[in-house]
Coordinates of C-alpha atoms and ligand atoms in Angstrom, one line a residue:
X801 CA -94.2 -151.5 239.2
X802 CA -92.2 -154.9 238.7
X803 CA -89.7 -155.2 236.2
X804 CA -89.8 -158.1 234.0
X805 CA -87.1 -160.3 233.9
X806 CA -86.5 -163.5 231.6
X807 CA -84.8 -166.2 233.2
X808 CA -83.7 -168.9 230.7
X809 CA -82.4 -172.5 232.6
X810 CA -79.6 -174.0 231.1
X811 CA -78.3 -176.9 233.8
X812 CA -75.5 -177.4 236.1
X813 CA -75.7 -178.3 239.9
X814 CA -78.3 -175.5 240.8
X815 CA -80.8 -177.8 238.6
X816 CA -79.1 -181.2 240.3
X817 CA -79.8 -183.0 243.3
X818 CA -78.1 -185.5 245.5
X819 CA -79.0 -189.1 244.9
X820 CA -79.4 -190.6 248.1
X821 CA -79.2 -193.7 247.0
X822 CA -75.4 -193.9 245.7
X823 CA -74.4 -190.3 246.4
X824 CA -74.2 -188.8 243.3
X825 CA -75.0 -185.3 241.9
X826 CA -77.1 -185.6 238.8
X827 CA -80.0 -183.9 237.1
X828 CA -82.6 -186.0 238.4
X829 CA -85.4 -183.2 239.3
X830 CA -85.7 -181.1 235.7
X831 CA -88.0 -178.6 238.4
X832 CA -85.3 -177.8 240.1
X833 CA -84.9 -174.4 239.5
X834 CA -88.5 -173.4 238.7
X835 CA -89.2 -174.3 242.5
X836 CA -87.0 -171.2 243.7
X837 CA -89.6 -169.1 241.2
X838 CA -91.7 -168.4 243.8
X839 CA -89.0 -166.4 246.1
X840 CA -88.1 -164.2 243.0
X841 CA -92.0 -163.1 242.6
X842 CA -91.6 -160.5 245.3
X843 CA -88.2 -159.1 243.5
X844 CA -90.0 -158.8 239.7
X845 CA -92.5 -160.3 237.5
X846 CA -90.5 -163.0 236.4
X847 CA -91.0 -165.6 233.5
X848 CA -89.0 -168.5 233.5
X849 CA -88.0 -171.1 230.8
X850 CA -86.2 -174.2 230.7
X851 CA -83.9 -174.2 227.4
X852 CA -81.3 -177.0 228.1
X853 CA -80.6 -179.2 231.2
X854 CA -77.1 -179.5 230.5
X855 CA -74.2 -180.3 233.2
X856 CA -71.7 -177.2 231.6
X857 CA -68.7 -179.6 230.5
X858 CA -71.4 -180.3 227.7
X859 CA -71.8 -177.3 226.6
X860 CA -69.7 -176.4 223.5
X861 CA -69.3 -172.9 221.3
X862 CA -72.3 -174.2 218.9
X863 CA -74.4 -174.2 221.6
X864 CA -74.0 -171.3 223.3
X865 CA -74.4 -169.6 220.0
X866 CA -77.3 -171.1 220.4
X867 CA -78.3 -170.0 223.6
X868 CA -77.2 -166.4 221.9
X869 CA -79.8 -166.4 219.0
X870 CA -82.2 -167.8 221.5
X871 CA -82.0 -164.6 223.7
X872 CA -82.2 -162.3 220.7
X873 CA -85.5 -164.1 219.8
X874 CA -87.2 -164.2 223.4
X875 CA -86.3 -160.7 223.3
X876 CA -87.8 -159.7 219.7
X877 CA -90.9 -161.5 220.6
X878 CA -91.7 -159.9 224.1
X879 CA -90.2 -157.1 226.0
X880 CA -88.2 -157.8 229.1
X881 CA -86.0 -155.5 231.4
X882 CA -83.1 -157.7 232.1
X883 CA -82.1 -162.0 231.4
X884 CA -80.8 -163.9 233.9
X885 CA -79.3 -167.4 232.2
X886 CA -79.1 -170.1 235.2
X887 CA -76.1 -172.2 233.9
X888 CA -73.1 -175.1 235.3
X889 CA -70.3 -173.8 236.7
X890 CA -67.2 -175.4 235.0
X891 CA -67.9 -173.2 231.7
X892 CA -70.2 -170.6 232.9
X893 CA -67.4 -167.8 232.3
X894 CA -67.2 -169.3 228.9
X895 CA -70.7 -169.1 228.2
X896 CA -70.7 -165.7 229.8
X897 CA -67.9 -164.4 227.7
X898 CA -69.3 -165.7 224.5
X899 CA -72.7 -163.8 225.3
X900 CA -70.7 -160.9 225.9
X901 CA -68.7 -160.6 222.8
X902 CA -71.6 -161.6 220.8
X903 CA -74.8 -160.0 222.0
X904 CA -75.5 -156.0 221.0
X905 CA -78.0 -155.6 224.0
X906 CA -78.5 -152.4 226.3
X907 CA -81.0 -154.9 229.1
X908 CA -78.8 -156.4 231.6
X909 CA -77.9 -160.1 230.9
X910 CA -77.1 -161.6 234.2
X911 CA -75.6 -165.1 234.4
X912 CA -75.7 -167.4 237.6
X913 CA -75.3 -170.9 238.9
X914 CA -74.9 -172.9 242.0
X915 CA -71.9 -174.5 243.5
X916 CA -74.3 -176.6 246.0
X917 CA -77.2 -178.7 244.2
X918 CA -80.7 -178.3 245.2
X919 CA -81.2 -180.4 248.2
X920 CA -77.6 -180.1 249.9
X921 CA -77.7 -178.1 252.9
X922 CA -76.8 -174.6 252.4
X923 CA -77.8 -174.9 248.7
X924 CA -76.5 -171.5 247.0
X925 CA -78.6 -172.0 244.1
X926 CA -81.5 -169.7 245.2
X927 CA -79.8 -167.1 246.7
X928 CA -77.4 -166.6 243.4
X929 CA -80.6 -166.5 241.5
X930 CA -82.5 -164.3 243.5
X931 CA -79.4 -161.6 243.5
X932 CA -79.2 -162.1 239.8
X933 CA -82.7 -161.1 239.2
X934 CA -82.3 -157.9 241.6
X935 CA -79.1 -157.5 239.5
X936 CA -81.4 -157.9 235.8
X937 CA -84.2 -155.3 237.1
X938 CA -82.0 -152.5 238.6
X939 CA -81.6 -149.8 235.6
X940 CA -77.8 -149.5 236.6
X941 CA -77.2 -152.8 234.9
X942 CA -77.8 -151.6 231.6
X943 CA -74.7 -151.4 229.3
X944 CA -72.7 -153.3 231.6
X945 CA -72.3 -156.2 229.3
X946 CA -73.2 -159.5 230.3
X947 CA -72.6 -159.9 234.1
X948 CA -71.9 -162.5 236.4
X949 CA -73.7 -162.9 239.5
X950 CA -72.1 -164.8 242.2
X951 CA -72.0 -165.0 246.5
X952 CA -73.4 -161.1 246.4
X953 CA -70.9 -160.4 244.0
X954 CA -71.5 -159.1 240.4
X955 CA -68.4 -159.5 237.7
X956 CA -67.7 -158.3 234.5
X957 CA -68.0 -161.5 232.3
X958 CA -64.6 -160.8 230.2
X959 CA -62.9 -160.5 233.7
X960 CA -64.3 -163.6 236.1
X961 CA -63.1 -166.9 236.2
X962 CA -63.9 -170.0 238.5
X963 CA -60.9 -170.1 240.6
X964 CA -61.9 -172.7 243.6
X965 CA -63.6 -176.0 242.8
X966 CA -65.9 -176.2 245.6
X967 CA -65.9 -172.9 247.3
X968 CA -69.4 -170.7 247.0
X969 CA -66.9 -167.7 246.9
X970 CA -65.2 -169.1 243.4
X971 CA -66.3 -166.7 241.1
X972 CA -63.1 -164.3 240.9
X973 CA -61.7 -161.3 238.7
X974 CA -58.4 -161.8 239.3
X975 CA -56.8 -158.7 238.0
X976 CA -59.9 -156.6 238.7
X977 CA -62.0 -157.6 241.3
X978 CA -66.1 -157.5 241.6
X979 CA -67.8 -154.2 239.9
X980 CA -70.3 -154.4 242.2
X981 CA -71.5 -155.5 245.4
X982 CA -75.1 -156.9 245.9
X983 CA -76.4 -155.8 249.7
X984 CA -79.3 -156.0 251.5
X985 CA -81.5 -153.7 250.0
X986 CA -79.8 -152.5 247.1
X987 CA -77.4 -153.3 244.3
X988 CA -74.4 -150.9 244.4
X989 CA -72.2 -150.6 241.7
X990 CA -67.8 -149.7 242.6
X991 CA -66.6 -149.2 238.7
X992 CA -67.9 -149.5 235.2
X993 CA -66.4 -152.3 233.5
X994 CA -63.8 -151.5 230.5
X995 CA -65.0 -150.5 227.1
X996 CA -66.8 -153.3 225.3
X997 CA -66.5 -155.4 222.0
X998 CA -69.0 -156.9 219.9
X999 CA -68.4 -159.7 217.0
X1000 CA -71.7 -159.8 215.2
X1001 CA -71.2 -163.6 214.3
X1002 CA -73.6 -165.8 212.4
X1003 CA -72.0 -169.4 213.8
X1004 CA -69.5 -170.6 216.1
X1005 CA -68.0 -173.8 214.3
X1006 CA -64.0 -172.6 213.9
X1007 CA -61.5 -175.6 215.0
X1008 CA -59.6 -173.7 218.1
X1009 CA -57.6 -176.0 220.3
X1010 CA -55.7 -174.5 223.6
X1011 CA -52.7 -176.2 224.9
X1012 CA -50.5 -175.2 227.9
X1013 CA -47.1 -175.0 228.1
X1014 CA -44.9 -176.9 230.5
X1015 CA -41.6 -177.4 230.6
X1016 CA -39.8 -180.1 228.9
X1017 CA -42.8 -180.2 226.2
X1018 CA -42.3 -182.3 223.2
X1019 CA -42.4 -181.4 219.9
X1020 CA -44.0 -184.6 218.8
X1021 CA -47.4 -183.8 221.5
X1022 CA -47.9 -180.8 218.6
X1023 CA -47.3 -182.6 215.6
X1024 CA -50.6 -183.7 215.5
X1025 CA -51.8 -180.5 215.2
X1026 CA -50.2 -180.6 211.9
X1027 CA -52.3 -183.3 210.5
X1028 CA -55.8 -182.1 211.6
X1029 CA -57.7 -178.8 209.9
X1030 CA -57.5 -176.3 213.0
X1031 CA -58.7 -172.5 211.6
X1032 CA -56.5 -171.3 215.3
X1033 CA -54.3 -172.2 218.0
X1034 CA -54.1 -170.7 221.2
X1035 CA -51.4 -171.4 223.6
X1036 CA -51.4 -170.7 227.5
X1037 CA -47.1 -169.5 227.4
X1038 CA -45.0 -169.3 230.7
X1039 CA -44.9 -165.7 232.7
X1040 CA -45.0 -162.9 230.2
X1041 CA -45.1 -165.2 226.7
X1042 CA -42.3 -167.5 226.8
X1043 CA -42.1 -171.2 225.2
X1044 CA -39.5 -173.6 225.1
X1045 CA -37.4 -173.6 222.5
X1046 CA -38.6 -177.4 221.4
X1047 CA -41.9 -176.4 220.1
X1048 CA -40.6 -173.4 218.1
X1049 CA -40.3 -175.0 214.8
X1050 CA -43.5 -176.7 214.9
X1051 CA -45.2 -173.2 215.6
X1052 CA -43.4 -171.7 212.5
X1053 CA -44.7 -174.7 210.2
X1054 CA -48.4 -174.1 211.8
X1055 CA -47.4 -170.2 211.4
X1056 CA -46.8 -170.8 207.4
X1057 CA -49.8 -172.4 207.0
X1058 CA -51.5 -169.7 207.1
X1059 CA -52.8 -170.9 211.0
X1060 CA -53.4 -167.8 213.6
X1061 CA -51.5 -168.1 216.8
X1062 CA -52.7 -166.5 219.8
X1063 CA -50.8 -166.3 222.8
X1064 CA -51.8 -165.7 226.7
X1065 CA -50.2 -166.7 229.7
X1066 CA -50.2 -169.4 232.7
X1067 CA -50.1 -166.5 234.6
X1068 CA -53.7 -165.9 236.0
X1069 CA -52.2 -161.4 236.1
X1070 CA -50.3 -159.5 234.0
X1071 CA -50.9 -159.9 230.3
X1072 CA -47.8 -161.0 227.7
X1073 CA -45.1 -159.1 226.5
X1074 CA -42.8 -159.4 224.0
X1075 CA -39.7 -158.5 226.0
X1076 CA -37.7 -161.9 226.3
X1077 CA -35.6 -162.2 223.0
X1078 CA -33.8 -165.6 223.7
X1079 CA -34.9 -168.7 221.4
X1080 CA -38.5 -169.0 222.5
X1081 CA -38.7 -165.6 224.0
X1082 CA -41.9 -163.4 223.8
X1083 CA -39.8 -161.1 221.9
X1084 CA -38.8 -163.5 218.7
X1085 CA -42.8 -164.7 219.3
X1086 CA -43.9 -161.7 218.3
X1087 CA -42.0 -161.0 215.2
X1088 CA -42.7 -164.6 214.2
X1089 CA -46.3 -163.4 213.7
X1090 CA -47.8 -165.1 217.2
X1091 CA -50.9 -162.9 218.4
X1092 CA -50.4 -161.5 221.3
X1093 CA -53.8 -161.4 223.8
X1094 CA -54.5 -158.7 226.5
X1095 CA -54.7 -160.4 229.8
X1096 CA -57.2 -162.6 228.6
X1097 CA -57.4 -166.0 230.2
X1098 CA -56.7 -169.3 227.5
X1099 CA -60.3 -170.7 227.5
X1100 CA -61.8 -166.9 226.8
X1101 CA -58.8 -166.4 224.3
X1102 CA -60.3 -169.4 222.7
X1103 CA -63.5 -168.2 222.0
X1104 CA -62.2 -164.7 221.0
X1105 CA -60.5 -166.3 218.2
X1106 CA -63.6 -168.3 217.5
X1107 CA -65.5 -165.4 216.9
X1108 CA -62.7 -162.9 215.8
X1109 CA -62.4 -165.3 212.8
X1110 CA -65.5 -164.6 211.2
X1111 CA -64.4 -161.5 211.0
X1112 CA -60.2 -161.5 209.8
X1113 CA -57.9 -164.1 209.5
X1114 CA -54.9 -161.7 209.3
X1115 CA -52.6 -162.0 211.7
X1116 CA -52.0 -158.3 212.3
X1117 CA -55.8 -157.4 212.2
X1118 CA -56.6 -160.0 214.6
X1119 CA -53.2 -158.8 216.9
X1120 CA -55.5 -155.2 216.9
X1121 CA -58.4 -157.2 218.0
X1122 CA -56.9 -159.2 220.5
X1123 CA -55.2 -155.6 222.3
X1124 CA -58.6 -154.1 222.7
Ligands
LIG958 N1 -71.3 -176.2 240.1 C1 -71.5 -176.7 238.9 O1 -72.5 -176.2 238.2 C2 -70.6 -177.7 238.3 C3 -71.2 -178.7 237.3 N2 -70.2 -179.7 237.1 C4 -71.5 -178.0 236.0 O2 -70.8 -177.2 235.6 O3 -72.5 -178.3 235.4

């Protein structure tokens, strides 16, 4: 028998088509999608619903806390075997990451999108979606945590990131690789992903900016931080968690104002360290009370903090959260 999948459609280019008449991608079809439905029929008895129509630089942590409560109804209300969320590209591994740290769910949750819109040739939109929904019905999905579907290639959400703007092959785990492969006729599975986390989280409102360091930064381009009500920071820091030294005292007034500081690296491998103890130095970070993250990239730091802070705003509890 078919499995029954949900698919939930929340925008990006695989719902957006060329305008001929000035060239521009937009979301000018809202059927996009639902026209591949027909190809998936033969995969699983699929029901398919279109939530937002969003191009994914619109998408914010509200909403896809949105999109979270949304699943957990859909799935209180009738009972599915896997999700597959069809969603844009720029923040999908946000979105994905979000679900992941934030849904309790043994059914696979697959999440997919399109680097080619709907009528350019070679669209990837249909094939994505069709892999994701053999990905959502095949049983060795479950537990997996929310997965990303991508050019045959499944990933473990806390692990891919878009790394190519215009490449079908962007979705990348840098430090990891895929977990699994999807082939002709079956989905095959190389490693399970790492042991998962869950924040069960009522609302994902928390003030978190995430600034990048470069060299020759001024202290004055983080004053303003000063002035505004941020509940976190997080800061992408040079190779292992370094920072120049012209920043320091600003992070040390944030830092006694009671403001968490999580730190990841520019570095897409490797996670920080405290090791360097000149002025600035990963080392003196540390023992100024900076949180150090685990490899983590800045924007899914981000949105660990966001959640994490429902739960602690101590520094050293949230440095135990943010090494798991
Ligand atoms: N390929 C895409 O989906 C990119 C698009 N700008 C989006 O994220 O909505």
């Amino acid at each position: 028998m078919l499995k029954k999948i949900l698919v939930l459609n929340t925008g990006g280019t695989i719902a957006m088509s060329v305008d001929a008449s000035d060239d521009g991608v937009k979301p000018l079809d809202d059927q996009a999608v639902n026209k591949i439905l027909p190809f998936l029929e033969r995969y699983a008895d699929v029901t398919m619903k279109n939530v937002l129509n969003l191009p994914s630089p619109h998408i914010t942590p509200a909403i896809m806390n949105q999109l979270r409560q949304h699943i957990e109804v859909e799935l209180s209300l009738a009972s599915y075997d896997g999700v597959v969320i069809t969603h844009g590209t720029d923040t999908l591994e946000e979105t994905a990451y979000f679900l992941d740290l934030t849904l309790s769910l043994s059914v696979p949750i697959v999440v997919t999108g399109a680097m080619r819109s709907s009528n350019e040739l070679g669209a990837d939109g249909p094939v994505n979606l069709i892999s994701s929904v053999r990905t959502a019905a095949d049983p060795d999905s479950r537990n997996k945590g929310v997965l990303v579907v991508f050019n045959d290639e499944i990933h473990a959400a806390c692990h891919v990131t878009k790394t190519h703007t215009s490449n079908v092959a962007t979705f990348q785990s840098p430090q990891y690789g895929p977990i699994g492969t999807i082939a002709k006729k079956n989905v095959q599975y190389h490693h399970a992903p790492l042991d998962r986390e869950h924040y069960a989280i009522t609302h994902a409102d928390a003030n978190v900016p995430l600034i990048k360091a470069v060299a020759g930064m001024e202290p004055a381009w983080l004053q303003f931080l000063l002035e505004q009500s941020i509940d976190g920071l997080v800061i992408e820091a040079f190779g292992l968690g370094n920072l120049p030294p012209s920043i320091i005292p600003t992070l040390k007034q944030l830092l006694d104002k009671g403001i968490p500081i999580v730190l990841v690296s520019r570095c897409y491998n490797g996670q920080v360290q405290d090791v360097y103890d000149y002025e600035g130095g990963g080392h003196q970070l540390k023992k100024m009370g900076i949180v150090f993250s685990n490899g983590l990239n800045g924007q899914k730091a981000r949105l660990k903090l966001i959640v994490a802070l429902q739960q602690t705003r101590d520094f050293a509890q949230l440095q135990d959260l943010f090494e798991k």
